[in-house]
Short mmCIF file of N, CA and C in Angstrom, two decimals:
data_model
loop_
_atom_site.label_atom_id
_atom_site.label_comp_id
_atom_site.label_asym_id
_atom_site.label_seq_id
_atom_site.Cartn_x
_atom_site.Cartn_y
_atom_site.Cartn_z
N UNK A 8 80.37 223.02 172.40
CA UNK A 8 81.18 223.97 171.67
C UNK A 8 81.13 223.58 170.20
N UNK A 9 81.09 224.60 169.33
CA UNK A 9 81.22 224.33 167.92
C UNK A 9 82.40 225.11 167.36
N UNK A 10 82.73 224.84 166.14
CA UNK A 10 83.95 225.39 165.54
C UNK A 10 83.94 226.92 165.55
N UNK A 11 82.80 227.55 165.44
CA UNK A 11 82.73 229.00 165.39
C UNK A 11 83.04 229.66 166.73
N UNK A 12 83.14 228.88 167.79
CA UNK A 12 83.41 229.41 169.10
C UNK A 12 84.90 229.45 169.44
N UNK A 13 85.74 229.43 168.43
CA UNK A 13 87.20 229.48 168.64
C UNK A 13 87.76 230.67 167.90
N UNK A 14 88.94 231.09 168.35
CA UNK A 14 89.64 232.22 167.72
C UNK A 14 91.12 231.84 167.67
N UNK A 15 91.80 232.23 166.59
CA UNK A 15 93.21 231.91 166.44
C UNK A 15 93.98 233.18 166.12
N UNK A 16 95.18 233.28 166.70
CA UNK A 16 96.10 234.38 166.41
C UNK A 16 97.43 233.76 166.00
N UNK A 17 97.92 234.16 164.86
CA UNK A 17 99.22 233.69 164.40
C UNK A 17 100.30 234.60 164.98
N UNK A 18 101.22 234.03 165.77
CA UNK A 18 102.29 234.80 166.38
C UNK A 18 103.63 234.25 165.95
N UNK A 19 104.68 234.95 166.29
CA UNK A 19 106.04 234.52 165.94
C UNK A 19 106.42 233.22 166.66
N UNK A 20 105.68 232.87 167.72
CA UNK A 20 105.98 231.65 168.48
C UNK A 20 105.03 230.52 168.21
N UNK A 21 104.09 230.71 167.29
CA UNK A 21 103.14 229.66 166.95
C UNK A 21 101.74 230.22 166.86
N UNK A 22 100.80 229.37 166.61
CA UNK A 22 99.40 229.77 166.48
C UNK A 22 98.72 229.60 167.83
N UNK A 23 98.18 230.69 168.37
CA UNK A 23 97.44 230.65 169.63
C UNK A 23 95.98 230.35 169.30
N UNK A 24 95.43 229.33 169.93
CA UNK A 24 94.03 228.94 169.70
C UNK A 24 93.24 229.11 170.99
N UNK A 25 92.22 229.94 170.91
CA UNK A 25 91.38 230.26 172.06
C UNK A 25 90.03 229.58 171.88
N UNK A 26 89.60 228.83 172.89
CA UNK A 26 88.35 228.10 172.83
C UNK A 26 87.36 228.67 173.85
N UNK A 27 86.10 228.75 173.47
CA UNK A 27 85.05 229.26 174.34
C UNK A 27 84.60 228.16 175.29
N UNK A 28 85.45 227.88 176.26
CA UNK A 28 85.16 226.86 177.28
C UNK A 28 85.25 227.53 178.66
N UNK A 29 84.34 227.18 179.53
CA UNK A 29 84.29 227.79 180.87
C UNK A 29 85.62 227.66 181.62
N UNK A 30 86.27 226.53 181.50
CA UNK A 30 87.52 226.32 182.23
C UNK A 30 88.69 227.14 181.65
N UNK A 31 88.49 227.80 180.52
CA UNK A 31 89.55 228.59 179.90
C UNK A 31 89.51 230.06 180.30
N UNK A 32 88.51 230.46 181.07
CA UNK A 32 88.38 231.86 181.50
C UNK A 32 88.32 231.89 183.02
N UNK A 33 89.15 232.75 183.62
CA UNK A 33 89.24 232.85 185.07
C UNK A 33 89.29 234.32 185.48
N UNK A 34 88.58 234.64 186.55
CA UNK A 34 88.77 235.95 187.18
C UNK A 34 89.66 235.73 188.38
N UNK A 35 90.82 236.37 188.34
CA UNK A 35 91.80 236.18 189.40
C UNK A 35 91.62 237.17 190.53
N UNK A 36 91.16 238.38 190.21
CA UNK A 36 91.08 239.42 191.23
C UNK A 36 90.12 240.51 190.78
N UNK A 37 89.41 241.10 191.75
CA UNK A 37 88.57 242.26 191.49
C UNK A 37 88.96 243.32 192.50
N UNK A 38 89.21 244.51 192.02
CA UNK A 38 89.54 245.65 192.88
C UNK A 38 88.42 246.67 192.72
N UNK A 39 87.96 247.21 193.82
CA UNK A 39 86.86 248.17 193.75
C UNK A 39 87.31 249.55 194.20
N UNK A 40 86.47 250.51 193.90
CA UNK A 40 86.78 251.92 194.17
C UNK A 40 86.97 252.17 195.66
N UNK A 41 88.07 252.85 195.96
CA UNK A 41 88.31 253.41 197.30
C UNK A 41 88.80 254.82 197.03
N UNK A 42 89.15 255.52 198.07
CA UNK A 42 89.69 256.87 197.84
C UNK A 42 90.93 256.82 196.97
N UNK A 43 91.79 255.85 197.22
CA UNK A 43 92.95 255.60 196.35
C UNK A 43 93.07 254.09 196.22
N UNK A 44 92.82 253.50 195.12
CA UNK A 44 92.54 254.06 193.79
C UNK A 44 91.06 254.37 193.60
N UNK A 45 90.80 255.18 192.62
CA UNK A 45 89.42 255.56 192.35
C UNK A 45 88.92 254.92 191.04
N UNK A 46 89.11 253.60 190.95
CA UNK A 46 88.65 252.87 189.77
C UNK A 46 88.30 251.44 190.17
N UNK A 47 87.62 250.77 189.26
CA UNK A 47 87.34 249.34 189.39
C UNK A 47 88.29 248.61 188.45
N UNK A 48 88.72 247.43 188.86
CA UNK A 48 89.65 246.68 188.03
C UNK A 48 89.42 245.19 188.22
N UNK A 49 89.49 244.46 187.13
CA UNK A 49 89.33 243.02 187.18
C UNK A 49 90.49 242.37 186.43
N UNK A 50 91.08 241.35 187.02
CA UNK A 50 92.15 240.59 186.38
C UNK A 50 91.55 239.32 185.81
N UNK A 51 91.75 239.15 184.50
CA UNK A 51 91.13 238.04 183.78
C UNK A 51 92.23 237.15 183.22
N UNK A 52 92.09 235.86 183.44
CA UNK A 52 93.02 234.88 182.88
C UNK A 52 92.34 234.15 181.74
N UNK A 53 93.10 233.95 180.67
CA UNK A 53 92.59 233.24 179.51
C UNK A 53 93.57 232.14 179.16
N UNK A 54 93.08 230.92 179.12
CA UNK A 54 93.94 229.80 178.72
C UNK A 54 93.77 229.56 177.24
N UNK A 55 94.88 229.28 176.58
CA UNK A 55 94.85 229.00 175.13
C UNK A 55 95.85 227.89 174.84
N UNK A 56 95.74 227.36 173.63
CA UNK A 56 96.65 226.33 173.16
C UNK A 56 97.53 226.93 172.09
N UNK A 57 98.82 226.63 172.15
CA UNK A 57 99.76 227.13 171.16
C UNK A 57 100.26 225.96 170.31
N UNK A 58 100.05 226.08 169.02
CA UNK A 58 100.55 225.10 168.06
C UNK A 58 101.92 225.58 167.59
N UNK A 59 102.93 224.77 167.88
CA UNK A 59 104.30 225.10 167.48
C UNK A 59 104.77 224.10 166.44
N UNK A 60 105.48 224.62 165.47
CA UNK A 60 106.04 223.77 164.41
C UNK A 60 104.97 222.87 163.77
N UNK A 61 103.74 223.36 163.78
CA UNK A 61 102.60 222.72 163.14
C UNK A 61 102.28 221.32 163.67
N UNK A 62 102.86 220.93 164.80
CA UNK A 62 102.53 219.60 165.29
C UNK A 62 102.61 219.45 166.81
N UNK A 63 102.89 220.49 167.54
CA UNK A 63 103.05 220.36 168.99
C UNK A 63 102.20 221.40 169.69
N UNK A 64 101.33 220.93 170.57
CA UNK A 64 100.46 221.82 171.33
C UNK A 64 100.91 221.89 172.78
N UNK A 65 100.83 223.07 173.34
CA UNK A 65 100.94 223.20 174.79
C UNK A 65 99.91 224.28 175.20
N UNK A 66 99.44 224.20 176.42
CA UNK A 66 98.47 225.20 176.88
C UNK A 66 99.17 226.18 177.82
N UNK A 67 98.69 227.41 177.77
CA UNK A 67 99.22 228.46 178.63
C UNK A 67 98.06 229.30 179.12
N UNK A 68 98.19 229.84 180.32
CA UNK A 68 97.21 230.80 180.82
C UNK A 68 97.92 232.13 180.99
N UNK A 69 97.33 233.16 180.41
CA UNK A 69 97.90 234.50 180.48
C UNK A 69 96.82 235.46 180.95
N UNK A 70 97.25 236.62 181.46
CA UNK A 70 96.34 237.53 182.14
C UNK A 70 96.39 238.93 181.56
N UNK A 71 95.32 239.68 181.80
CA UNK A 71 95.26 241.11 181.53
C UNK A 71 94.22 241.67 182.48
N UNK A 72 94.18 242.99 182.58
CA UNK A 72 93.22 243.65 183.47
C UNK A 72 92.33 244.57 182.64
N UNK A 73 91.11 244.71 183.06
CA UNK A 73 90.22 245.72 182.52
C UNK A 73 89.92 246.66 183.66
N UNK A 74 90.14 247.94 183.41
CA UNK A 74 89.94 248.96 184.44
C UNK A 74 88.89 249.95 183.94
N UNK A 75 88.00 250.34 184.87
CA UNK A 75 87.00 251.37 184.57
C UNK A 75 87.07 252.42 185.65
N UNK A 76 86.85 253.67 185.26
CA UNK A 76 86.84 254.75 186.24
C UNK A 76 85.62 254.59 187.15
N UNK A 77 85.55 255.37 188.21
CA UNK A 77 84.49 255.26 189.20
C UNK A 77 83.10 255.50 188.60
N UNK A 78 83.03 256.29 187.51
CA UNK A 78 81.74 256.57 186.86
C UNK A 78 81.36 255.49 185.86
N UNK A 79 82.22 254.48 185.68
CA UNK A 79 82.00 253.36 184.78
C UNK A 79 81.76 253.80 183.33
N UNK A 80 82.44 254.86 182.90
CA UNK A 80 82.21 255.31 181.53
C UNK A 80 83.50 255.36 180.70
N UNK A 81 84.61 254.87 181.23
CA UNK A 81 85.86 254.82 180.47
C UNK A 81 86.59 253.53 180.83
N UNK A 82 87.06 252.82 179.81
CA UNK A 82 87.73 251.53 180.04
C UNK A 82 89.17 251.59 179.53
N UNK A 83 90.05 250.92 180.26
CA UNK A 83 91.45 250.81 179.88
C UNK A 83 91.85 249.36 180.04
N UNK A 84 92.65 248.86 179.10
CA UNK A 84 93.20 247.51 179.18
C UNK A 84 94.60 247.66 179.79
N UNK A 85 94.87 246.87 180.82
CA UNK A 85 96.15 246.94 181.52
C UNK A 85 96.89 245.61 181.34
N UNK A 86 98.14 245.70 180.92
CA UNK A 86 98.99 244.52 180.86
C UNK A 86 99.42 244.17 182.28
N UNK A 87 99.37 242.92 182.63
CA UNK A 87 99.87 242.50 183.94
C UNK A 87 101.39 242.49 183.92
N UNK A 88 101.99 242.59 185.09
CA UNK A 88 103.46 242.57 185.18
C UNK A 88 104.00 241.19 184.82
N UNK A 89 103.28 240.17 185.26
CA UNK A 89 103.72 238.80 185.03
C UNK A 89 102.63 238.04 184.26
N UNK A 90 103.05 237.14 183.44
CA UNK A 90 102.14 236.26 182.69
C UNK A 90 101.12 237.07 181.88
N UNK A 91 101.59 238.10 181.22
CA UNK A 91 100.71 238.99 180.46
C UNK A 91 100.28 238.36 179.14
N UNK A 92 99.02 238.53 178.80
CA UNK A 92 98.48 238.08 177.53
C UNK A 92 99.17 238.82 176.36
N UNK A 93 99.72 240.00 176.64
CA UNK A 93 100.37 240.82 175.63
C UNK A 93 101.89 240.62 175.55
N UNK A 94 102.45 239.86 176.47
CA UNK A 94 103.91 239.72 176.58
C UNK A 94 104.51 239.08 175.33
N UNK A 95 105.74 239.44 175.06
CA UNK A 95 106.57 238.93 173.97
C UNK A 95 105.86 238.92 172.62
N UNK A 96 105.01 239.91 172.39
CA UNK A 96 104.31 240.01 171.12
C UNK A 96 104.73 241.29 170.43
N UNK A 97 104.84 241.23 169.12
CA UNK A 97 105.14 242.44 168.37
C UNK A 97 103.87 243.29 168.25
N UNK A 98 103.98 244.45 167.65
CA UNK A 98 102.84 245.38 167.58
C UNK A 98 101.63 244.78 166.86
N UNK A 99 101.86 244.07 165.78
CA UNK A 99 100.76 243.42 165.05
C UNK A 99 100.06 242.40 165.93
N UNK A 100 100.85 241.57 166.63
CA UNK A 100 100.27 240.54 167.50
C UNK A 100 99.55 241.16 168.71
N UNK A 101 100.07 242.27 169.21
CA UNK A 101 99.41 242.97 170.32
C UNK A 101 98.06 243.52 169.86
N UNK A 102 98.04 244.05 168.65
CA UNK A 102 96.80 244.55 168.08
C UNK A 102 95.79 243.42 167.90
N UNK A 103 96.26 242.29 167.42
CA UNK A 103 95.39 241.11 167.26
C UNK A 103 94.86 240.63 168.61
N UNK A 104 95.68 240.72 169.64
CA UNK A 104 95.27 240.31 170.98
C UNK A 104 94.17 241.24 171.51
N UNK A 105 94.32 242.54 171.26
CA UNK A 105 93.31 243.50 171.67
C UNK A 105 92.00 243.22 170.91
N UNK A 106 92.10 242.91 169.63
CA UNK A 106 90.91 242.55 168.86
C UNK A 106 90.28 241.27 169.40
N UNK A 107 91.11 240.31 169.82
CA UNK A 107 90.61 239.07 170.41
C UNK A 107 89.73 239.39 171.62
N UNK A 108 90.19 240.28 172.48
CA UNK A 108 89.44 240.66 173.67
C UNK A 108 88.12 241.34 173.27
N UNK A 109 88.22 242.27 172.31
CA UNK A 109 87.04 243.07 171.95
C UNK A 109 86.04 242.39 171.04
N UNK A 110 86.51 241.54 170.16
CA UNK A 110 85.61 240.96 169.19
C UNK A 110 85.22 239.52 169.51
N UNK A 111 85.94 238.89 170.44
CA UNK A 111 85.62 237.50 170.74
C UNK A 111 85.39 237.26 172.22
N UNK A 112 86.39 237.58 173.05
CA UNK A 112 86.31 237.21 174.48
C UNK A 112 85.08 237.80 175.17
N UNK A 113 84.85 239.10 175.02
CA UNK A 113 83.73 239.71 175.75
C UNK A 113 82.37 239.20 175.28
N UNK A 114 82.34 238.55 174.11
CA UNK A 114 81.10 237.98 173.60
C UNK A 114 81.01 236.48 173.87
N UNK A 115 82.08 235.88 174.34
CA UNK A 115 82.10 234.42 174.53
C UNK A 115 81.18 234.02 175.69
N UNK A 116 80.60 232.84 175.57
CA UNK A 116 79.71 232.37 176.62
C UNK A 116 80.48 232.09 177.91
N UNK A 117 81.75 231.68 177.81
CA UNK A 117 82.55 231.42 179.01
C UNK A 117 82.75 232.70 179.82
N UNK A 118 83.14 233.78 179.15
CA UNK A 118 83.34 235.07 179.82
C UNK A 118 82.06 235.55 180.47
N UNK A 119 80.97 235.47 179.74
CA UNK A 119 79.69 235.94 180.25
C UNK A 119 79.22 235.09 181.44
N UNK A 120 79.46 233.79 181.40
CA UNK A 120 79.07 232.90 182.50
C UNK A 120 79.91 233.20 183.74
N UNK A 121 81.20 233.42 183.57
CA UNK A 121 82.09 233.74 184.71
C UNK A 121 81.60 235.03 185.38
N UNK A 122 81.31 236.06 184.59
CA UNK A 122 80.84 237.33 185.16
C UNK A 122 79.49 237.17 185.83
N UNK A 123 78.55 236.47 185.21
CA UNK A 123 77.22 236.26 185.82
C UNK A 123 77.33 235.49 187.12
N UNK A 124 78.22 234.50 187.17
CA UNK A 124 78.44 233.76 188.43
C UNK A 124 79.01 234.66 189.51
N UNK A 125 79.95 235.54 189.15
CA UNK A 125 80.50 236.48 190.13
C UNK A 125 79.43 237.44 190.64
N UNK A 126 78.58 237.91 189.76
CA UNK A 126 77.48 238.80 190.17
C UNK A 126 76.58 238.11 191.17
N UNK A 127 76.23 236.89 190.89
CA UNK A 127 75.36 236.12 191.81
C UNK A 127 76.07 235.90 193.15
N UNK A 128 77.35 235.58 193.12
CA UNK A 128 78.10 235.40 194.36
C UNK A 128 78.14 236.68 195.19
N UNK A 129 78.36 237.81 194.53
CA UNK A 129 78.41 239.10 195.24
C UNK A 129 77.04 239.43 195.84
N UNK A 130 75.97 239.11 195.12
CA UNK A 130 74.62 239.38 195.63
C UNK A 130 74.31 238.53 196.86
N UNK A 131 74.95 237.38 196.96
CA UNK A 131 74.68 236.47 198.08
C UNK A 131 75.54 236.76 199.31
N UNK A 132 76.55 237.61 199.17
CA UNK A 132 77.43 237.91 200.29
C UNK A 132 76.67 238.58 201.42
N UNK A 133 76.93 238.11 202.62
CA UNK A 133 76.36 238.69 203.82
C UNK A 133 77.37 239.72 204.33
N UNK A 134 77.07 240.99 204.07
CA UNK A 134 78.05 242.03 204.37
C UNK A 134 77.56 242.96 205.46
N UNK A 135 78.53 243.62 206.07
CA UNK A 135 78.20 244.65 207.03
C UNK A 135 77.90 245.95 206.31
N UNK A 136 77.26 246.87 206.95
CA UNK A 136 76.80 248.12 206.33
C UNK A 136 77.91 248.87 205.62
N UNK A 137 79.10 249.02 206.24
CA UNK A 137 80.17 249.80 205.62
C UNK A 137 80.72 249.13 204.35
N UNK A 138 80.56 247.82 204.23
CA UNK A 138 81.03 247.11 203.04
C UNK A 138 79.98 247.06 201.95
N UNK A 139 78.75 247.35 202.29
CA UNK A 139 77.64 247.19 201.36
C UNK A 139 77.82 248.05 200.11
N UNK A 140 78.30 249.27 200.27
CA UNK A 140 78.49 250.16 199.12
C UNK A 140 79.55 249.59 198.16
N UNK A 141 80.60 248.99 198.68
CA UNK A 141 81.62 248.36 197.83
C UNK A 141 81.04 247.20 197.05
N UNK A 142 80.21 246.40 197.71
CA UNK A 142 79.59 245.26 197.03
C UNK A 142 78.66 245.74 195.93
N UNK A 143 77.84 246.73 196.21
CA UNK A 143 76.91 247.28 195.22
C UNK A 143 77.69 247.88 194.04
N UNK A 144 78.75 248.61 194.32
CA UNK A 144 79.57 249.17 193.25
C UNK A 144 80.23 248.10 192.41
N UNK A 145 80.72 247.04 193.06
CA UNK A 145 81.35 245.94 192.34
C UNK A 145 80.34 245.23 191.45
N UNK A 146 79.14 245.04 191.93
CA UNK A 146 78.08 244.42 191.12
C UNK A 146 77.79 245.29 189.91
N UNK A 147 77.68 246.61 190.11
CA UNK A 147 77.44 247.52 188.97
C UNK A 147 78.58 247.42 187.96
N UNK A 148 79.81 247.36 188.44
CA UNK A 148 80.98 247.22 187.57
C UNK A 148 80.90 245.94 186.76
N UNK A 149 80.61 244.81 187.41
CA UNK A 149 80.54 243.54 186.71
C UNK A 149 79.38 243.55 185.68
N UNK A 150 78.26 244.16 186.04
CA UNK A 150 77.14 244.27 185.11
C UNK A 150 77.52 245.15 183.91
N UNK A 151 78.27 246.20 184.17
CA UNK A 151 78.73 247.08 183.09
C UNK A 151 79.67 246.34 182.15
N UNK A 152 80.51 245.44 182.67
CA UNK A 152 81.38 244.64 181.83
C UNK A 152 80.60 243.75 180.87
N UNK A 153 79.43 243.31 181.32
CA UNK A 153 78.57 242.51 180.43
C UNK A 153 77.99 243.34 179.29
N UNK A 154 77.97 244.67 179.47
CA UNK A 154 77.38 245.57 178.47
C UNK A 154 78.41 246.17 177.52
N UNK A 155 79.69 246.03 177.81
CA UNK A 155 80.69 246.69 176.96
C UNK A 155 80.65 246.10 175.54
N UNK A 156 81.01 246.94 174.59
CA UNK A 156 80.95 246.53 173.19
C UNK A 156 82.37 246.36 172.63
N UNK A 157 82.42 245.79 171.45
CA UNK A 157 83.70 245.65 170.77
C UNK A 157 84.35 247.01 170.57
N UNK A 158 83.54 248.00 170.22
CA UNK A 158 84.06 249.35 170.01
C UNK A 158 84.68 249.91 171.28
N UNK A 159 84.07 249.62 172.44
CA UNK A 159 84.62 250.08 173.72
C UNK A 159 86.04 249.53 173.92
N UNK A 160 86.23 248.26 173.63
CA UNK A 160 87.53 247.63 173.81
C UNK A 160 88.51 248.12 172.76
N UNK A 161 88.08 248.16 171.51
CA UNK A 161 88.99 248.54 170.42
C UNK A 161 89.45 250.00 170.53
N UNK A 162 88.65 250.84 171.16
CA UNK A 162 89.05 252.24 171.34
C UNK A 162 89.78 252.48 172.68
N UNK A 163 89.83 251.45 173.52
CA UNK A 163 90.48 251.58 174.83
C UNK A 163 92.00 251.66 174.69
N UNK A 164 92.62 252.39 175.61
CA UNK A 164 94.08 252.40 175.67
C UNK A 164 94.58 251.08 176.28
N UNK A 165 95.75 250.67 175.86
CA UNK A 165 96.42 249.53 176.48
C UNK A 165 97.64 250.10 177.19
N UNK A 166 97.70 249.88 178.51
CA UNK A 166 98.80 250.43 179.31
C UNK A 166 99.52 249.27 180.01
N UNK A 167 100.77 249.49 180.30
CA UNK A 167 101.53 248.53 181.09
C UNK A 167 101.29 248.80 182.57
N UNK A 168 101.21 247.76 183.34
CA UNK A 168 101.04 247.88 184.79
C UNK A 168 102.28 248.50 185.40
N UNK A 169 102.07 249.37 186.38
CA UNK A 169 103.22 250.04 187.04
C UNK A 169 103.76 249.23 188.16
#
């Protein structure tokens, strides 16, 4: 890791420091298209360090979801109900968090490695015929996530989970 692989957000509770390390990015859950719901969704956890009072660090892991429609041509950012990456942030900080996802996280080597590992795992699954379509769709979804751009994220809606 080098210094350019980090991102910082100044918040009312301290400075959040995000590092491009594999152990700092986690995929918690993947949901695939069924009749209901008709979208793909991935829950991503990001660990960061918070500098408080300019001398105290603690680490936290927070989550958000990325959702794409069945055609994989529209993306939405979803706040999780619990442990949200967007929680307790004012509008400026929420905007900075969205920029973090779009301009740093999706380009980070840790995020890309986690997705590539998931794709390889899905390709290795020994599935029955009726599950095969779900696996193929999930692989296409994960591959599409590797192709999304900063503009895709920055123009995406941010919604609260229901």
